[in-house]
Amino acid sequence: MFLHNYTDSTQRVAHWGREIARAIGLPEEKAEEVYFGGILHDIGKIGIEDQILNKRGKLTPEEYDKIKQHTVIGYEIILQAGMFHELLPAIRSHHERIDGKGYPDGLVGEEIPLMARILAISDAFDAMVADRPYRKGLPVEEALQEISRGAGTQFDAELAYHFIRIIRQLPRDELETIIRQDAQPQRHLQEVAR
């Protein structure tokens, strides 16, 4: 179950991250780096027990502390793998907040790497709109309002603006297709092979 949900989520987070990168004018090579950062951003969750990841109810403080370790676990996995080192800061820092209240390092503002600031928005949006075992996903407009409310505190305000604009410009049927898509691991392999 975790793998299915993980591949769905990472594909969407990667997609939205790449779109933000393009919207702010990053070169296509950097936009593709953001995409791969999105694919690998939660790789550290393989080090977290399934019963915590798939829990249907509210997490205890201890369980939440364990979940928060996925950023450091993912960082260590990629570091030890000896590849994709350009993605390390995003993997470690995608749960940092502009106001310094994020984790694991409490980074503030532009101390947070750009790729991590981008993925923080796409990851949060996906978490809000995706159905979970314990709740239905939020409507898109509610999720965008949450992103807007978090601009300047949780999220980089400029990036949040670009993301909201991207989403609002998409035709609703296309947006719903992306949000509700099933995992298609073959697409990941095709993207990597390009």
Tab-separated table of N, CA and C in Angstrom, residues 19-186:
chain	number	residue	atom	x	y	z
A	19	GLU	N	6.757	22.419	-12.760
A	19	GLU	CA	5.962	23.535	-13.297
A	19	GLU	C	6.307	24.854	-12.594
A	20	ILE	N	6.505	24.809	-11.284
A	20	ILE	CA	6.913	26.027	-10.563
A	20	ILE	C	8.281	26.485	-11.064
A	21	ALA	N	9.213	25.542	-11.197
A	21	ALA	CA	10.562	25.883	-11.664
A	21	ALA	C	10.509	26.556	-13.033
A	22	ARG	N	9.689	26.034	-13.917
A	22	ARG	CA	9.543	26.645	-15.243
A	22	ARG	C	8.920	28.035	-15.130
A	23	ALA	N	7.915	28.169	-14.260
A	23	ALA	CA	7.208	29.451	-14.120
A	23	ALA	C	8.123	30.569	-13.629
A	24	ILE	N	9.119	30.221	-12.827
A	24	ILE	CA	10.024	31.268	-12.328
A	24	ILE	C	11.235	31.451	-13.239
A	25	GLY	N	11.232	30.743	-14.364
A	25	GLY	CA	12.265	30.956	-15.366
A	25	GLY	C	13.551	30.188	-15.174
A	26	LEU	N	13.521	29.124	-14.374
A	26	LEU	CA	14.735	28.311	-14.253
A	26	LEU	C	15.009	27.616	-15.582
A	27	PRO	N	16.277	27.407	-15.930
A	27	PRO	CA	16.595	26.657	-17.152
A	27	PRO	C	15.978	25.255	-17.077
A	28	GLU	N	15.683	24.683	-18.230
A	28	GLU	CA	15.023	23.373	-18.269
A	28	GLU	C	15.822	22.312	-17.509
A	29	GLU	N	17.140	22.394	-17.559
A	29	GLU	CA	17.976	21.439	-16.818
A	29	GLU	C	17.681	21.513	-15.312
A	30	LYS	N	17.527	22.718	-14.794
A	30	LYS	CA	17.212	22.900	-13.369
A	30	LYS	C	15.778	22.459	-13.075
A	31	ALA	N	14.861	22.718	-14.001
A	31	ALA	CA	13.477	22.272	-13.821
A	31	ALA	C	13.425	20.744	-13.733
A	32	GLU	N	14.256	20.071	-14.535
A	32	GLU	CA	14.315	18.608	-14.476
A	32	GLU	C	14.936	18.139	-13.165
A	33	GLU	N	15.908	18.879	-12.643
A	33	GLU	CA	16.459	18.550	-11.323
A	33	GLU	C	15.371	18.626	-10.259
A	34	VAL	N	14.548	19.665	-10.343
A	34	VAL	CA	13.439	19.800	-9.396
A	34	VAL	C	12.500	18.601	-9.538
A	35	TYR	N	12.236	18.186	-10.772
A	35	TYR	CA	11.384	17.015	-11.007
A	35	TYR	C	11.960	15.789	-10.283
A	36	PHE	N	13.243	15.525	-10.478
A	36	PHE	CA	13.849	14.353	-9.834
A	36	PHE	C	13.917	14.520	-8.320
A	37	GLY	N	14.091	15.758	-7.858
A	37	GLY	CA	13.997	16.011	-6.423
A	37	GLY	C	12.618	15.645	-5.894
A	38	GLY	N	11.585	15.939	-6.685
A	38	GLY	CA	10.221	15.563	-6.304
A	38	GLY	C	10.031	14.057	-6.254
A	39	ILE	N	10.636	13.358	-7.196
A	39	ILE	CA	10.536	11.892	-7.199
A	39	ILE	C	11.189	11.315	-5.942
A	40	LEU	N	12.309	11.891	-5.519
A	40	LEU	CA	13.070	11.327	-4.399
A	40	LEU	C	12.829	12.018	-3.057
A	41	HIS	N	12.018	13.071	-3.018
A	41	HIS	CA	11.918	13.886	-1.798
A	41	HIS	C	11.523	13.090	-0.563
A	42	ASP	N	10.694	12.086	-0.697
A	42	ASP	CA	10.228	11.299	0.457
A	42	ASP	C	10.847	9.909	0.527
A	43	ILE	N	11.980	9.705	-0.121
A	43	ILE	CA	12.597	8.378	-0.130
A	43	ILE	C	12.907	7.885	1.284
A	44	GLY	N	13.132	8.800	2.201
A	44	GLY	CA	13.416	8.416	3.583
A	44	GLY	C	12.261	7.732	4.285
A	45	LYS	N	11.066	7.806	3.707
A	45	LYS	CA	9.921	7.129	4.322
A	45	LYS	C	10.070	5.614	4.300
A	46	ILE	N	10.995	5.099	3.487
A	46	ILE	CA	11.222	3.655	3.528
A	46	ILE	C	11.819	3.234	4.865
A	47	GLY	N	12.345	4.183	5.620
A	47	GLY	CA	12.891	3.900	6.942
A	47	GLY	C	11.899	4.096	8.075
A	48	ILE	N	10.644	4.362	7.750
A	48	ILE	CA	9.590	4.577	8.754
A	48	ILE	C	8.627	3.392	8.704
A	49	GLU	N	8.203	2.930	9.869
A	49	GLU	CA	7.315	1.765	9.931
A	49	GLU	C	6.007	2.019	9.177
A	50	ASP	N	5.564	0.983	8.435
A	50	ASP	CA	4.313	1.084	7.672
A	50	ASP	C	3.117	1.416	8.549
A	51	GLN	N	3.082	0.874	9.771
A	51	GLN	CA	1.920	1.138	10.630
A	51	GLN	C	1.815	2.612	11.002
A	52	ILE	N	2.921	3.326	10.993
A	52	ILE	CA	2.881	4.771	11.235
A	52	ILE	C	2.492	5.493	9.948
A	53	LEU	N	3.130	5.128	8.842
A	53	LEU	CA	2.841	5.792	7.565
A	53	LEU	C	1.388	5.618	7.138
A	54	ASN	N	0.818	4.472	7.431
A	54	ASN	CA	-0.541	4.165	6.972
A	54	ASN	C	-1.595	4.301	8.063
A	55	LYS	N	-1.241	4.888	9.170
A	55	LYS	CA	-2.182	5.025	10.280
A	55	LYS	C	-3.399	5.835	9.851
A	56	ARG	N	-4.572	5.359	10.205
A	56	ARG	CA	-5.817	6.014	9.800
A	56	ARG	C	-6.221	7.145	10.732
A	57	GLY	N	-5.698	7.169	11.917
A	57	GLY	CA	-6.058	8.209	12.882
A	57	GLY	C	-4.937	9.212	13.071
A	58	LYS	N	-5.124	10.063	14.056
A	58	LYS	CA	-4.139	11.098	14.382
A	58	LYS	C	-2.875	10.447	14.935
A	59	LEU	N	-1.726	10.967	14.518
A	59	LEU	CA	-0.449	10.459	15.016
A	59	LEU	C	-0.204	10.943	16.438
A	60	THR	N	0.421	10.095	17.238
A	60	THR	CA	0.861	10.521	18.564
A	60	THR	C	2.078	11.431	18.377
A	61	PRO	N	2.460	12.206	19.395
A	61	PRO	CA	3.676	13.028	19.267
A	61	PRO	C	4.915	12.185	18.938
A	62	GLU	N	5.004	10.991	19.499
A	62	GLU	CA	6.153	10.117	19.231
A	62	GLU	C	6.148	9.656	17.772
A	63	GLU	N	4.967	9.300	17.266
A	63	GLU	CA	4.865	8.870	15.870
A	63	GLU	C	5.209	10.025	14.928
A	64	TYR	N	4.748	11.219	15.260
A	64	TYR	CA	5.050	12.384	14.427
A	64	TYR	C	6.555	12.660	14.420
A	65	ASP	N	7.206	12.506	15.570
A	65	ASP	CA	8.661	12.675	15.627
A	65	ASP	C	9.360	11.668	14.713
A	66	LYS	N	8.846	10.435	14.672
A	66	LYS	CA	9.429	9.423	13.781
A	66	LYS	C	9.223	9.802	12.318
A	67	ILE	N	8.029	10.257	11.969
A	67	ILE	CA	7.746	10.683	10.589
A	67	ILE	C	8.711	11.793	10.174
A	68	LYS	N	8.959	12.726	11.071
A	68	LYS	CA	9.836	13.855	10.749
A	68	LYS	C	11.265	13.405	10.435
A	69	GLN	N	11.634	12.217	10.866
A	69	GLN	CA	12.982	11.706	10.596
A	69	GLN	C	13.186	11.334	9.127
A	70	HIS	N	12.093	11.236	8.351
A	70	HIS	CA	12.238	10.785	6.961
A	70	HIS	C	13.123	11.712	6.133
A	71	THR	N	13.190	12.985	6.492
A	71	THR	CA	14.026	13.905	5.717
A	71	THR	C	15.509	13.590	5.902
A	72	VAL	N	15.902	13.310	7.124
A	72	VAL	CA	17.301	12.987	7.412
A	72	VAL	C	17.629	11.584	6.905
A	73	ILE	N	16.699	10.651	7.059
A	73	ILE	CA	16.912	9.290	6.542
A	73	ILE	C	17.110	9.340	5.026
A	74	GLY	N	16.260	10.082	4.332
A	74	GLY	CA	16.383	10.212	2.876
A	74	GLY	C	17.702	10.840	2.466
A	75	TYR	N	18.097	11.871	3.186
A	75	TYR	CA	19.379	12.537	2.940
A	75	TYR	C	20.519	11.521	3.050
A	76	GLU	N	20.499	10.724	4.112
A	76	GLU	CA	21.557	9.729	4.331
A	76	GLU	C	21.548	8.653	3.249
A	77	ILE	N	20.369	8.219	2.821
A	77	ILE	CA	20.273	7.197	1.767
A	77	ILE	C	20.938	7.695	0.489
A	78	ILE	N	20.581	8.900	0.076
A	78	ILE	CA	21.131	9.446	-1.169
A	78	ILE	C	22.619	9.755	-1.017
A	79	LEU	N	23.025	10.262	0.136
A	79	LEU	CA	24.439	10.538	0.387
A	79	LEU	C	25.258	9.256	0.256
A	80	GLN	N	24.781	8.178	0.876
A	80	GLN	CA	25.503	6.909	0.842
A	80	GLN	C	25.454	6.252	-0.531
A	81	ALA	N	24.408	6.548	-1.304
A	81	ALA	CA	24.301	5.976	-2.651
A	81	ALA	C	25.365	6.551	-3.584
A	82	GLY	N	25.870	7.732	-3.244
A	82	GLY	CA	26.928	8.327	-4.048
A	82	GLY	C	26.462	8.910	-5.373
A	83	MET	N	25.178	9.189	-5.488
A	83	MET	CA	24.653	9.812	-6.707
A	83	MET	C	23.545	10.784	-6.338
A	84	PHE	N	23.154	11.600	-7.272
A	84	PHE	CA	22.087	12.592	-7.073
A	84	PHE	C	22.406	13.567	-5.936
A	85	HIS	N	23.672	13.864	-5.727
A	85	HIS	CA	24.043	14.766	-4.630
A	85	HIS	C	23.441	16.157	-4.776
A	86	GLU	N	23.137	16.572	-6.011
A	86	GLU	CA	22.509	17.877	-6.211
A	86	GLU	C	21.102	17.933	-5.610
A	87	LEU	N	20.526	16.771	-5.304
A	87	LEU	CA	19.181	16.704	-4.728
A	87	LEU	C	19.195	16.664	-3.203
A	88	LEU	N	20.362	16.473	-2.609
A	88	LEU	CA	20.450	16.319	-1.150
A	88	LEU	C	19.792	17.456	-0.362
A	89	PRO	N	20.065	18.719	-0.692
A	89	PRO	CA	19.444	19.791	0.100
A	89	PRO	C	17.916	19.770	0.047
A	90	ALA	N	17.353	19.437	-1.102
A	90	ALA	CA	15.888	19.403	-1.223
A	90	ALA	C	15.298	18.234	-0.442
A	91	ILE	N	15.961	17.099	-0.488
A	91	ILE	CA	15.468	15.931	0.241
A	91	ILE	C	15.474	16.216	1.740
A	92	ARG	N	16.528	16.826	2.216
A	92	ARG	CA	16.633	17.128	3.647
A	92	ARG	C	15.704	18.264	4.076
A	93	SER	N	15.507	19.261	3.228
A	93	SER	CA	14.901	20.524	3.668
A	93	SER	C	13.496	20.804	3.150
A	94	HIS	N	12.816	19.851	2.519
A	94	HIS	CA	11.503	20.153	1.934
A	94	HIS	C	10.397	20.352	2.973
A	95	HIS	N	10.682	20.121	4.249
A	95	HIS	CA	9.709	20.422	5.315
A	95	HIS	C	10.142	21.619	6.163
A	96	GLU	N	11.138	22.346	5.694
A	96	GLU	CA	11.499	23.600	6.358
A	96	GLU	C	10.436	24.640	6.016
A	97	ARG	N	10.298	25.640	6.872
A	97	ARG	CA	9.323	26.714	6.667
A	97	ARG	C	10.044	28.049	6.602
A	98	ILE	N	9.516	28.959	5.834
A	98	ILE	CA	10.113	30.287	5.684
A	98	ILE	C	10.304	30.957	7.047
A	99	ASP	N	9.369	30.731	7.978
A	99	ASP	CA	9.445	31.373	9.302
A	99	ASP	C	10.361	30.640	10.283
A	100	GLY	N	11.021	29.568	9.845
A	100	GLY	CA	11.962	28.853	10.699
A	100	GLY	C	11.342	27.790	11.586
A	101	LYS	N	10.044	27.544	11.455
A	101	LYS	CA	9.361	26.573	12.316
A	101	LYS	C	9.277	25.178	11.702
A	102	GLY	N	10.024	24.947	10.627
A	102	GLY	CA	10.004	23.639	9.984
A	102	GLY	C	11.061	22.705	10.544
A	103	TYR	N	11.281	21.608	9.855
A	103	TYR	CA	12.259	20.613	10.287
A	103	TYR	C	13.018	20.092	9.080
A	104	PRO	N	14.214	19.535	9.261
A	104	PRO	CA	14.851	19.127	10.508
A	104	PRO	C	15.769	20.185	11.132
A	105	ASP	N	16.102	21.246	10.407
A	105	ASP	CA	17.149	22.159	10.867
A	105	ASP	C	16.665	23.543	11.281
A	106	GLY	N	15.379	23.819	11.155
A	106	GLY	CA	14.861	25.136	11.526
A	106	GLY	C	15.409	26.268	10.667
A	107	LEU	N	15.663	25.984	9.393
A	107	LEU	CA	16.170	27.009	8.481
A	107	LEU	C	15.121	28.098	8.277
A	108	VAL	N	15.591	29.310	7.944
A	108	VAL	CA	14.712	30.470	7.784
A	108	VAL	C	14.901	31.065	6.393
A	109	GLY	N	13.802	31.464	5.759
A	109	GLY	CA	13.844	32.213	4.504
A	109	GLY	C	14.720	31.578	3.450
A	110	GLU	N	15.640	32.382	2.916
A	110	GLU	CA	16.481	31.913	1.824
A	110	GLU	C	17.614	31.003	2.273
A	111	GLU	N	17.704	30.722	3.576
A	111	GLU	CA	18.615	29.655	4.025
A	111	GLU	C	18.121	28.320	3.465
A	112	ILE	N	16.831	28.239	3.209
A	112	ILE	CA	16.228	27.018	2.664
A	112	ILE	C	16.549	26.980	1.171
A	113	PRO	N	17.141	25.890	0.689
A	113	PRO	CA	17.474	25.816	-0.736
A	113	PRO	C	16.230	26.017	-1.614
A	114	LEU	N	16.427	26.652	-2.765
A	114	LEU	CA	15.316	26.956	-3.669
A	114	LEU	C	14.512	25.709	-4.022
A	115	MET	N	15.191	24.618	-4.370
A	115	MET	CA	14.470	23.405	-4.735
A	115	MET	C	13.595	22.929	-3.579
A	116	ALA	N	14.073	23.030	-2.365
A	116	ALA	CA	13.283	22.621	-1.198
A	116	ALA	C	12.075	23.534	-1.013
A	117	ARG	N	12.247	24.836	-1.244
A	117	ARG	CA	11.116	25.770	-1.129
A	117	ARG	C	10.055	25.467	-2.182
A	118	ILE	N	10.494	25.097	-3.372
A	118	ILE	CA	9.557	24.719	-4.439
A	118	ILE	C	8.807	23.453	-4.049
A	119	LEU	N	9.547	22.427	-3.644
A	119	LEU	CA	8.921	21.139	-3.324
A	119	LEU	C	8.047	21.215	-2.082
A	120	ALA	N	8.344	22.127	-1.171
A	120	ALA	CA	7.486	22.303	0.008
A	120	ALA	C	6.068	22.661	-0.414
A	121	ILE	N	5.943	23.506	-1.425
A	121	ILE	CA	4.621	23.919	-1.902
A	121	ILE	C	3.934	22.779	-2.635
A	122	SER	N	4.635	22.139	-3.566
A	122	SER	CA	3.988	21.070	-4.331
A	122	SER	C	3.643	19.882	-3.437
A	123	ASP	N	4.483	19.592	-2.448
A	123	ASP	CA	4.213	18.501	-1.509
A	123	ASP	C	3.010	18.827	-0.624
A	124	ALA	N	2.942	20.050	-0.128
A	124	ALA	CA	1.814	20.449	0.723
A	124	ALA	C	0.508	20.423	-0.061
A	125	PHE	N	0.531	20.926	-1.288
A	125	PHE	CA	-0.678	20.915	-2.117
A	125	PHE	C	-1.147	19.486	-2.345
A	126	ASP	N	-0.212	18.610	-2.699
A	126	ASP	CA	-0.587	17.218	-2.935
A	126	ASP	C	-1.159	16.580	-1.673
A	127	ALA	N	-0.549	16.853	-0.535
A	127	ALA	CA	-1.051	16.293	0.729
A	127	ALA	C	-2.467	16.780	1.021
A	128	MET	N	-2.769	18.014	0.640
A	128	MET	CA	-4.100	18.562	0.914
A	128	MET	C	-5.172	18.002	-0.018
A	129	VAL	N	-4.866	17.866	-1.311
A	129	VAL	CA	-5.914	17.482	-2.266
A	129	VAL	C	-6.047	15.976	-2.455
A	130	ALA	N	-5.029	15.215	-2.097
A	130	ALA	CA	-5.076	13.764	-2.292
A	130	ALA	C	-5.943	13.111	-1.222
A	131	ASP	N	-6.694	12.107	-1.650
A	131	ASP	CA	-7.462	11.316	-0.694
A	131	ASP	C	-6.493	10.497	0.150
A	132	ARG	N	-6.807	10.369	1.410
A	132	ARG	CA	-6.021	9.569	2.348
A	132	ARG	C	-6.935	8.486	2.920
A	133	PRO	N	-6.345	7.444	3.507
A	133	PRO	CA	-7.205	6.408	4.095
A	133	PRO	C	-8.147	6.967	5.163
A	134	TYR	N	-7.744	8.035	5.824
A	134	TYR	CA	-8.507	8.579	6.940
A	134	TYR	C	-9.303	9.835	6.599
A	135	ARG	N	-9.188	10.358	5.351
A	135	ARG	CA	-9.968	11.548	4.980
A	135	ARG	C	-9.982	11.743	3.472
A	136	LYS	N	-10.997	12.435	3.009
A	136	LYS	CA	-11.121	12.819	1.608
A	136	LYS	C	-10.243	14.050	1.368
A	137	GLY	N	-9.671	14.158	0.199
A	137	GLY	CA	-8.858	15.320	-0.139
A	137	GLY	C	-9.691	16.593	-0.188
A	138	LEU	N	-9.039	17.715	0.074
A	138	LEU	CA	-9.714	19.016	0.015
A	138	LEU	C	-10.024	19.385	-1.433
A	139	PRO	N	-11.070	20.177	-1.644
A	139	PRO	CA	-11.266	20.753	-2.979
A	139	PRO	C	-10.065	21.638	-3.330
A	140	VAL	N	-9.762	21.729	-4.600
A	140	VAL	CA	-8.590	22.475	-5.062
A	140	VAL	C	-8.595	23.905	-4.540
A	141	GLU	N	-9.720	24.592	-4.622
A	141	GLU	CA	-9.758	26.001	-4.214
A	141	GLU	C	-9.436	26.161	-2.729
A	142	GLU	N	-9.910	25.234	-1.891
A	142	GLU	CA	-9.575	25.296	-0.456
A	142	GLU	C	-8.080	25.102	-0.240
A	143	ALA	N	-7.497	24.167	-0.979
A	143	ALA	CA	-6.055	23.928	-0.861
A	143	ALA	C	-5.269	25.164	-1.303
A	144	LEU	N	-5.715	25.813	-2.372
A	144	LEU	CA	-5.036	27.033	-2.830
A	144	LEU	C	-5.155	28.149	-1.800
A	145	GLN	N	-6.289	28.228	-1.129
A	145	GLN	CA	-6.447	29.226	-0.064
A	145	GLN	C	-5.473	28.952	1.075
A	146	GLU	N	-5.267	27.675	1.393
A	146	GLU	CA	-4.295	27.312	2.433
A	146	GLU	C	-2.873	27.691	2.008
A	147	ILE	N	-2.538	27.437	0.752
A	147	ILE	CA	-1.217	27.834	0.246
A	147	ILE	C	-1.075	29.354	0.356
A	148	SER	N	-2.115	30.077	-0.034
A	148	SER	CA	-2.088	31.539	0.034
A	148	SER	C	-1.919	32.026	1.474
A	149	ARG	N	-2.638	31.403	2.410
A	149	ARG	CA	-2.517	31.783	3.828
A	149	ARG	C	-1.113	31.520	4.366
A	150	GLY	N	-0.478	30.470	3.852
A	150	GLY	CA	0.860	30.120	4.321
A	150	GLY	C	1.983	30.880	3.635
A	151	ALA	N	1.646	31.683	2.620
A	151	ALA	CA	2.674	32.439	1.887
A	151	ALA	C	3.337	33.442	2.825
A	152	GLY	N	4.651	33.363	2.902
A	152	GLY	CA	5.409	34.276	3.752
A	152	GLY	C	5.684	33.741	5.146
A	153	THR	N	5.004	32.680	5.543
A	153	THR	CA	5.274	32.048	6.841
A	153	THR	C	5.718	30.603	6.623
A	154	GLN	N	4.839	29.801	6.062
A	154	GLN	CA	5.191	28.415	5.762
A	154	GLN	C	5.922	28.314	4.422
A	155	PHE	N	5.454	29.085	3.446
A	155	PHE	CA	5.965	28.978	2.078
A	155	PHE	C	6.612	30.277	1.615
A	156	ASP	N	7.519	30.150	0.664
A	156	ASP	CA	8.086	31.300	-0.034
A	156	ASP	C	6.926	31.997	-0.758
A	157	ALA	N	6.714	33.269	-0.463
A	157	ALA	CA	5.545	33.995	-0.982
A	157	ALA	C	5.550	34.086	-2.504
A	158	GLU	N	6.693	34.360	-3.099
A	158	GLU	CA	6.750	34.474	-4.562
A	158	GLU	C	6.450	33.141	-5.230
A	159	LEU	N	7.021	32.071	-4.700
A	159	LEU	CA	6.768	30.747	-5.268
A	159	LEU	C	5.308	30.349	-5.090
A	160	ALA	N	4.729	30.684	-3.949
A	160	ALA	CA	3.312	30.386	-3.707
A	160	ALA	C	2.441	31.102	-4.729
A	161	TYR	N	2.757	32.357	-5.006
A	161	TYR	CA	2.011	33.124	-6.008
A	161	TYR	C	2.064	32.413	-7.362
A	162	HIS	N	3.268	32.013	-7.788
A	162	HIS	CA	3.411	31.332	-9.079
A	162	HIS	C	2.634	30.024	-9.099
A	163	PHE	N	2.702	29.272	-8.013
A	163	PHE	CA	1.993	27.994	-7.969
A	163	PHE	C	0.485	28.197	-8.093
A	164	ILE	N	-0.054	29.129	-7.344
A	164	ILE	CA	-1.497	29.398	-7.391
A	164	ILE	C	-1.903	29.808	-8.808
A	165	ARG	N	-1.101	30.621	-9.444
A	165	ARG	CA	-1.388	31.050	-10.818
A	165	ARG	C	-1.375	29.851	-11.773
A	166	ILE	N	-0.396	28.964	-11.629
A	166	ILE	CA	-0.308	27.763	-12.472
A	166	ILE	C	-1.582	26.938	-12.337
A	167	ILE	N	-1.978	26.671	-11.111
A	167	ILE	CA	-3.146	25.814	-10.870
A	167	ILE	C	-4.414	26.463	-11.411
A	168	ARG	N	-4.573	27.741	-11.178
A	168	ARG	CA	-5.802	28.421	-11.621
A	168	ARG	C	-5.890	28.544	-13.136
A	169	GLN	N	-4.779	28.453	-13.838
A	169	GLN	CA	-4.797	28.532	-15.299
A	169	GLN	C	-5.118	27.193	-15.958
A	170	LEU	N	-5.004	26.115	-15.210
A	170	LEU	CA	-5.268	24.797	-15.792
A	170	LEU	C	-6.762	24.564	-15.954
A	171	PRO	N	-7.162	23.936	-17.063
A	171	PRO	CA	-8.565	23.525	-17.175
A	171	PRO	C	-8.894	22.531	-16.055
A	172	ARG	N	-10.058	22.658	-15.453
A	172	ARG	CA	-10.446	21.824	-14.302
A	172	ARG	C	-10.340	20.331	-14.585
A	173	ASP	N	-10.748	19.887	-15.778
A	173	ASP	CA	-10.692	18.452	-16.060
A	173	ASP	C	-9.251	17.951	-16.094
A	174	GLU	N	-8.340	18.756	-16.644
A	174	GLU	CA	-6.929	18.375	-16.662
A	174	GLU	C	-6.367	18.325	-15.244
A	175	LEU	N	-6.719	19.312	-14.440
A	175	LEU	CA	-6.268	19.367	-13.053
A	175	LEU	C	-6.760	18.151	-12.272
A	176	GLU	N	-8.037	17.823	-12.419
A	176	GLU	CA	-8.596	16.665	-11.711
A	176	GLU	C	-7.934	15.369	-12.154
A	177	THR	N	-7.608	15.257	-13.437
A	177	THR	CA	-6.925	14.060	-13.933
A	177	THR	C	-5.565	13.902	-13.258
A	178	ILE	N	-4.826	15.001	-13.148
A	178	ILE	CA	-3.503	14.948	-12.509
A	178	ILE	C	-3.640	14.583	-11.035
A	179	ILE	N	-4.573	15.211	-10.353
A	179	ILE	CA	-4.742	14.982	-8.914
A	179	ILE	C	-5.169	13.551	-8.621
A	180	ARG	N	-6.040	13.010	-9.436
A	180	ARG	CA	-6.620	11.686	-9.163
A	180	ARG	C	-5.925	10.546	-9.891
A	181	GLN	N	-4.830	10.826	-10.578
A	181	GLN	CA	-4.186	9.787	-11.381
A	181	GLN	C	-3.741	8.607	-10.527
A	182	ASP	N	-3.759	7.457	-11.153
A	182	ASP	CA	-3.242	6.251	-10.509
A	182	ASP	C	-1.741	6.207	-10.711
A	183	ALA	N	-1.081	5.441	-9.866
A	183	ALA	CA	0.366	5.269	-10.011
A	183	ALA	C	0.655	4.569	-11.326
A	184	GLN	N	1.641	5.050	-12.027
A	184	GLN	CA	2.055	4.442	-13.280
A	184	GLN	C	3.574	4.357	-13.275
A	185	PRO	N	4.135	3.360	-12.571
A	185	PRO	CA	5.586	3.282	-12.449
A	185	PRO	C	6.305	3.281	-13.796
A	186	GLN	N	5.647	2.751	-14.848
A	186	GLN	CA	6.294	2.730	-16.154
A	186	GLN	C	6.603	4.150	-16.618
